[in-house]
Tab-separated table of C-alpha atoms in Angstrom:
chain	number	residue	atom	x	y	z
A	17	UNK	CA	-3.330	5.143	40.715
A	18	UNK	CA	-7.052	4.181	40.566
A	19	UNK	CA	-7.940	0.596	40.262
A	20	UNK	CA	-10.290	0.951	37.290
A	21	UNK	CA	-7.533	1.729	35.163
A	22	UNK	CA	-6.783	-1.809	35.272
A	23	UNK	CA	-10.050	-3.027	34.834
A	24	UNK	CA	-9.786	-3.491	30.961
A	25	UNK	CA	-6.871	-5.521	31.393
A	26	UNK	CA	-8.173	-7.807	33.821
A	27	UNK	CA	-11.058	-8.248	31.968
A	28	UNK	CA	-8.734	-8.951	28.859
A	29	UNK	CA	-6.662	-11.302	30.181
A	30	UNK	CA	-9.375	-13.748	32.443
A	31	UNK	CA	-11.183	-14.197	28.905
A	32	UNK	CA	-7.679	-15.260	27.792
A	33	UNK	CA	-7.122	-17.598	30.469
A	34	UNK	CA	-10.545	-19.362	30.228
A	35	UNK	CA	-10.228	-19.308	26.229
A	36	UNK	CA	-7.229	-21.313	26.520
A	37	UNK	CA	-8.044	-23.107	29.302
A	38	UNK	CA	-11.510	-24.583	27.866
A	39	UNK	CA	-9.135	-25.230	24.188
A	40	UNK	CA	-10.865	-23.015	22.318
A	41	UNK	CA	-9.994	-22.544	19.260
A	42	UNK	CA	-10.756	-26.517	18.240
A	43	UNK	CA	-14.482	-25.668	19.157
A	44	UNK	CA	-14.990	-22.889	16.495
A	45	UNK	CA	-13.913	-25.115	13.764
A	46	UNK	CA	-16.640	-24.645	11.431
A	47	UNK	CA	-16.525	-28.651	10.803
A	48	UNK	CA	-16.798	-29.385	14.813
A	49	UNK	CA	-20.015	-26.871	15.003
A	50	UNK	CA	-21.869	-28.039	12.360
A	51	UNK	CA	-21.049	-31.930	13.883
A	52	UNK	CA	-23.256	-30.807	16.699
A	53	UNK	CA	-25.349	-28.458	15.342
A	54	UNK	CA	-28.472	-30.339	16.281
A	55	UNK	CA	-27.399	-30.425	20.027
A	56	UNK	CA	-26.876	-27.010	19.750
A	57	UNK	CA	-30.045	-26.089	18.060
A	58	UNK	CA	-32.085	-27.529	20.831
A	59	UNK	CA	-30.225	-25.700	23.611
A	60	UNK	CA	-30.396	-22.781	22.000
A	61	UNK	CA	-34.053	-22.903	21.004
A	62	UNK	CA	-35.036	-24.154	24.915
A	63	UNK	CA	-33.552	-20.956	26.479
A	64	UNK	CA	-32.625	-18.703	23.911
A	65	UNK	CA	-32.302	-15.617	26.050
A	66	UNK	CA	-29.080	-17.300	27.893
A	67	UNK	CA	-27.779	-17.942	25.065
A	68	UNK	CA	-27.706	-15.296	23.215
A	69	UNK	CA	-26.272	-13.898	26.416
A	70	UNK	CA	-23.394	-16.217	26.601
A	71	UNK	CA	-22.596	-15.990	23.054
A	72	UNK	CA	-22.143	-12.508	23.312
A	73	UNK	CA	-20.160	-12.598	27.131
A	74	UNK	CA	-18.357	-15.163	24.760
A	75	UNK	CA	-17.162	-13.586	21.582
A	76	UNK	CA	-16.719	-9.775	23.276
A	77	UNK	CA	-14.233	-11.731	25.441
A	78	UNK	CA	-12.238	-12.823	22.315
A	79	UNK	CA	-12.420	-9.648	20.438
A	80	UNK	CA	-10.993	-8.363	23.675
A	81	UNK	CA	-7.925	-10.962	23.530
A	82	UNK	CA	-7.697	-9.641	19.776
A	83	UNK	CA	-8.636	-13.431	18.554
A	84	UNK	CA	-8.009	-12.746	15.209
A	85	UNK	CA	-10.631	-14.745	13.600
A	86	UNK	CA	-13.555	-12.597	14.671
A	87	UNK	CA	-15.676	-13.964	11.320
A	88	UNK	CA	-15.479	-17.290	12.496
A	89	UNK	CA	-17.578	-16.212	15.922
A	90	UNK	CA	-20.046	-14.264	13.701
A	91	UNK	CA	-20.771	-16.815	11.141
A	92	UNK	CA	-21.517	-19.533	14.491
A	93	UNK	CA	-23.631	-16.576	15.511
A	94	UNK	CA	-25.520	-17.028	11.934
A	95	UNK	CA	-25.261	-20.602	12.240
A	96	UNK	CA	-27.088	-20.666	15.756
A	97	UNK	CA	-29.219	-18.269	15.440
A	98	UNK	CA	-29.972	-16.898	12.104
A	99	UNK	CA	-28.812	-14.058	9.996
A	100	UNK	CA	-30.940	-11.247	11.692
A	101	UNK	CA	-30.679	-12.218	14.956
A	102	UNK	CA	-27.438	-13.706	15.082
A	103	UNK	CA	-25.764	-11.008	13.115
A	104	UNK	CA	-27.082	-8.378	15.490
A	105	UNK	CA	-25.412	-10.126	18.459
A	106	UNK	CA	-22.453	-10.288	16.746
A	107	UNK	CA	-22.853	-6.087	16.187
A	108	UNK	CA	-23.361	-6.030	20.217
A	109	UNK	CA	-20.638	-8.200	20.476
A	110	UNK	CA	-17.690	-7.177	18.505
A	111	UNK	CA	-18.440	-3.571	19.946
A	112	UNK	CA	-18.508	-4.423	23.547
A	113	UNK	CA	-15.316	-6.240	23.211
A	114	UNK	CA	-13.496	-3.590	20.845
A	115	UNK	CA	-14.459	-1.113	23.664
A	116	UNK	CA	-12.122	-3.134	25.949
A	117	UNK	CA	-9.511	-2.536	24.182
A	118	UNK	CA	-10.123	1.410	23.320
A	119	UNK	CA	-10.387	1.656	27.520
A	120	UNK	CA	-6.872	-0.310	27.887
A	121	UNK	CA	-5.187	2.198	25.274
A	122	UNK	CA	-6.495	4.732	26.995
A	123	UNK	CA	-5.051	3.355	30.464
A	124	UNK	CA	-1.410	3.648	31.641
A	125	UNK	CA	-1.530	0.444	29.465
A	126	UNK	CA	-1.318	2.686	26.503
A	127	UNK	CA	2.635	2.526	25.817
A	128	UNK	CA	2.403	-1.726	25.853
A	129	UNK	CA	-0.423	-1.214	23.369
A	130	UNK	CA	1.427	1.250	21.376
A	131	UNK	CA	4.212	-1.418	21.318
A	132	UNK	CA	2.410	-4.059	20.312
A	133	UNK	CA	0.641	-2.189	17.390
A	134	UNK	CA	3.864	-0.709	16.127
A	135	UNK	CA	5.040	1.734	13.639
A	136	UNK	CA	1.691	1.179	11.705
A	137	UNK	CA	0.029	2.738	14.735
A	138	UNK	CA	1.448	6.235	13.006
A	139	UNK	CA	-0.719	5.902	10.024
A	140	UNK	CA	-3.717	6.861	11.167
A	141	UNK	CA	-2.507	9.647	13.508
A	142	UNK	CA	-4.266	12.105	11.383
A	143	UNK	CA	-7.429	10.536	10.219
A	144	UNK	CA	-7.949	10.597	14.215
A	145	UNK	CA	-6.714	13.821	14.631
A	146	UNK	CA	-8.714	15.594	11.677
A	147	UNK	CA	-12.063	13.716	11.987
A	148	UNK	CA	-12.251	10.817	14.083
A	149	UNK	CA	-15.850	9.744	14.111
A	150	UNK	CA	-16.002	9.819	9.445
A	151	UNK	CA	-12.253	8.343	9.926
A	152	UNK	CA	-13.484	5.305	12.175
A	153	UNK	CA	-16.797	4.786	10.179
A	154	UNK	CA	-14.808	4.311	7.437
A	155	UNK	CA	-12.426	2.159	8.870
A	156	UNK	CA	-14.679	0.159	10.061
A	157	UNK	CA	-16.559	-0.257	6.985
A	158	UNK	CA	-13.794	-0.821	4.988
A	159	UNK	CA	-11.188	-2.721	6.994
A	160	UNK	CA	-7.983	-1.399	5.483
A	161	UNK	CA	-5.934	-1.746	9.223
A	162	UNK	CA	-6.649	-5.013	11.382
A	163	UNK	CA	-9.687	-4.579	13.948
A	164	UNK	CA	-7.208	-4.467	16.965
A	165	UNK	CA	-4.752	-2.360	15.517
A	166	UNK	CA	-7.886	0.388	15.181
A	167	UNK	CA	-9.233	-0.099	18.089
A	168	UNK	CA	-5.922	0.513	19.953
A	169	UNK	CA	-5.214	3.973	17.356
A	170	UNK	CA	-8.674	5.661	18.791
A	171	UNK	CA	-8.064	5.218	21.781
A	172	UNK	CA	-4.271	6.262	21.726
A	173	UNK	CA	-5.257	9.142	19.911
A	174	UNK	CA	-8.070	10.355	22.238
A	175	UNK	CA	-11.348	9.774	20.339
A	176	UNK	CA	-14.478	10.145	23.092
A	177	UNK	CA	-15.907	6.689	24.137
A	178	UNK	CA	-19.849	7.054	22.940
A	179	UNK	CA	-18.776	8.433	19.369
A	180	UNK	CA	-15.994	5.436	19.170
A	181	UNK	CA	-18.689	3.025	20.384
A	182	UNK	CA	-21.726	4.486	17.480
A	183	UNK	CA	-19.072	4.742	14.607
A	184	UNK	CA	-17.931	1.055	15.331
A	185	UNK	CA	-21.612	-0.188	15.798
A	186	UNK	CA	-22.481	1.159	12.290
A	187	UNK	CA	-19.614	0.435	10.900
A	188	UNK	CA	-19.509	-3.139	11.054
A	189	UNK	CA	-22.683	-4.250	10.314
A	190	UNK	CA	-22.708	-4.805	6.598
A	191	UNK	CA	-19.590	-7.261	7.159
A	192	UNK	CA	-21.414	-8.433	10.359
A	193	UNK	CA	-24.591	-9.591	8.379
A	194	UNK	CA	-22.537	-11.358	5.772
A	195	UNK	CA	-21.100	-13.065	7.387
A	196	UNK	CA	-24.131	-14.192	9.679
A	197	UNK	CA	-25.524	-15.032	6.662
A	198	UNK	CA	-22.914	-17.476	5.714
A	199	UNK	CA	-23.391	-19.448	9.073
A	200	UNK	CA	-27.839	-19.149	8.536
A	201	UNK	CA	-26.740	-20.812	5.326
A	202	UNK	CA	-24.435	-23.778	6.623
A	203	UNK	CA	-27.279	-24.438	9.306
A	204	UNK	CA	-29.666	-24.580	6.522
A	205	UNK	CA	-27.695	-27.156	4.477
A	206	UNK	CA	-27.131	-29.500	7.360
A	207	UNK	CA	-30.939	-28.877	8.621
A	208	UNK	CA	-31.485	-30.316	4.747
A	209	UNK	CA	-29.357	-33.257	5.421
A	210	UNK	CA	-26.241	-32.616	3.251
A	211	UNK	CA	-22.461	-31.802	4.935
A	212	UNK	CA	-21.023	-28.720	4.950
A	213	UNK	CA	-16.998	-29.302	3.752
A	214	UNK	CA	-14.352	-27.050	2.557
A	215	UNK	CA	-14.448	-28.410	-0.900
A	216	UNK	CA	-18.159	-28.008	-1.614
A	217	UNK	CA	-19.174	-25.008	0.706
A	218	UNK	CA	-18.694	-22.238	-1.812
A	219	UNK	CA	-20.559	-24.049	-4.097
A	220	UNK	CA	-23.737	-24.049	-2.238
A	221	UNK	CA	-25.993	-20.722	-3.200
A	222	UNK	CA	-26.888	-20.318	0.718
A	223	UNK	CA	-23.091	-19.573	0.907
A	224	UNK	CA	-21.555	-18.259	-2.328
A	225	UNK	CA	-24.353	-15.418	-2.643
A	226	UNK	CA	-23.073	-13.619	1.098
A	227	UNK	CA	-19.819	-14.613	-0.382
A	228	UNK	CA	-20.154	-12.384	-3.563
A	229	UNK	CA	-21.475	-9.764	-1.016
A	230	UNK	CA	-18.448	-9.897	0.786
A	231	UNK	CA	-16.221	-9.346	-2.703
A	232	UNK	CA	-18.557	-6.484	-3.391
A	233	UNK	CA	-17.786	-4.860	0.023
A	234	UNK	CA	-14.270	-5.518	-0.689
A	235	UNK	CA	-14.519	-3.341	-3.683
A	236	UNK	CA	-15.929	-0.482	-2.068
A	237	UNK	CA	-12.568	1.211	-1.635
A	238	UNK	CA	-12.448	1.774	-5.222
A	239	UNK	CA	-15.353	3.258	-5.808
A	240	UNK	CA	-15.023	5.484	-2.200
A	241	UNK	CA	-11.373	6.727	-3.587
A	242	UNK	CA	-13.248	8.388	-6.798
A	243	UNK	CA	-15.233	10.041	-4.766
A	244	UNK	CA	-12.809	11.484	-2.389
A	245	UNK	CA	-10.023	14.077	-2.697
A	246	UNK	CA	-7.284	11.908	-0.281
A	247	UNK	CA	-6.969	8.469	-0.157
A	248	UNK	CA	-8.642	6.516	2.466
A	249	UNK	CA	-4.424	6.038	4.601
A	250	UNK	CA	-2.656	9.111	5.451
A	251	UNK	CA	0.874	8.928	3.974
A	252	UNK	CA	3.532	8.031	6.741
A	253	UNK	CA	4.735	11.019	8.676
């Protein structure tokens, strides 16, 4: 058996190891950021190529460990370097990574996959089947299944690589952006001298505005399922 079929694997599990190893999780707490955010600020502005690199080497690693809070690396993305700028490295970023996984379930790693994603990995046999570049667009826009659990189903269910990787570009962006915009905002607010805390974030227009976007996205479902003559989930076979 060929080598590369392992690649996505290794790939997935040395950005475990190092996540883990360097205690991760601790440094994406939005309170810990924004505590260095000037230190950050000036190593990002002195070589901002490298570090848009490593951010993205960085969060396509955890998308490919399925860290599940994939908004948390895109608002620091807003936070560090804007809304444009850092929400289009989170785009690059959360595809890249996403693509990992698609590979894996497409390896002879595809029964552990299928395992781990379980009987819900049966519901969206036949969006796949039927259609699978509208089904993923839509999916991705409107994230009815978790972002791991979708990425596993298209590969499972034999969607072609570019088509997977342009339907989960587009897909994701208006998400992306919002919540790039939420981080552009926190920056602003501690650039202005105030504190960003759980209690009073909302309350701050630079955050409650992408906030409202995000309900309106949230909404979109309803106003898709008019439109359309079967719901967005396939009943269970």
């Amino acid at each position: 058996m060929s080598a590369k079929r392992y690649l996505p694997l290794a790939l997935t599990l040395v950005a475990l190891g190092l996540f883990i190893v360097m205690g991760g999780a601790e440094h994406l707490k939005l309170d810990a950021l924004t505590a260095r955010y000037d230190e950050m600020k000036l190593l990002v502005s002195e070589n901002r190529p490298l570090a848009a690199l490593i951010f993205v080497a960085i969060y396509a690693a955890l998308v490919a460990i399925s860290f599940p809070s994939a908004s948390a690396l895109t608002i620091i993305g807003g936070l560090l370097f804007g809304t444009w700028f850092g929400g289009g490295l989170a785009v690059i970023a959360a595809t890249l990574g996403a693509t990992v996984i698609f590979l894996a379930a497409r390896s002879a790693f595809a029964e552990s996959l299928k395992a781990k994603a379980g009987p819900s990995l049966t519901m969206l046999r036949n969006g796949f089947e039927e259609n699978a570049s509208s089904y993923l667009l839509t999916l991705r826009l409107i994230p009815a299944f978790p972002f791991f659990l979708i990425n596993i189903a298209a590969g499972v269910f034999g969607m072609r690589l570019l088509p997977y990787m342009v339907a989960t570009g587009l897909g994701i962006i208006p998400g992306t952006f919002v919540y790039a915009s939420v981080g552009a905002g926190a920056g602003s607010i501690v650039e202005q001298g105030g504190t960003v805390d759980a209690g009073g974030l909302l309350l701050q227009p630079q955050i409650l505005l992408p906030i409202l976007g995000l309900v309106l996205l949230a909404l979109l479902p309803v106003a898709i399922r008019r439109f359309r003559r079967r719901p967005l989930t396939p009943p269970e076979a």
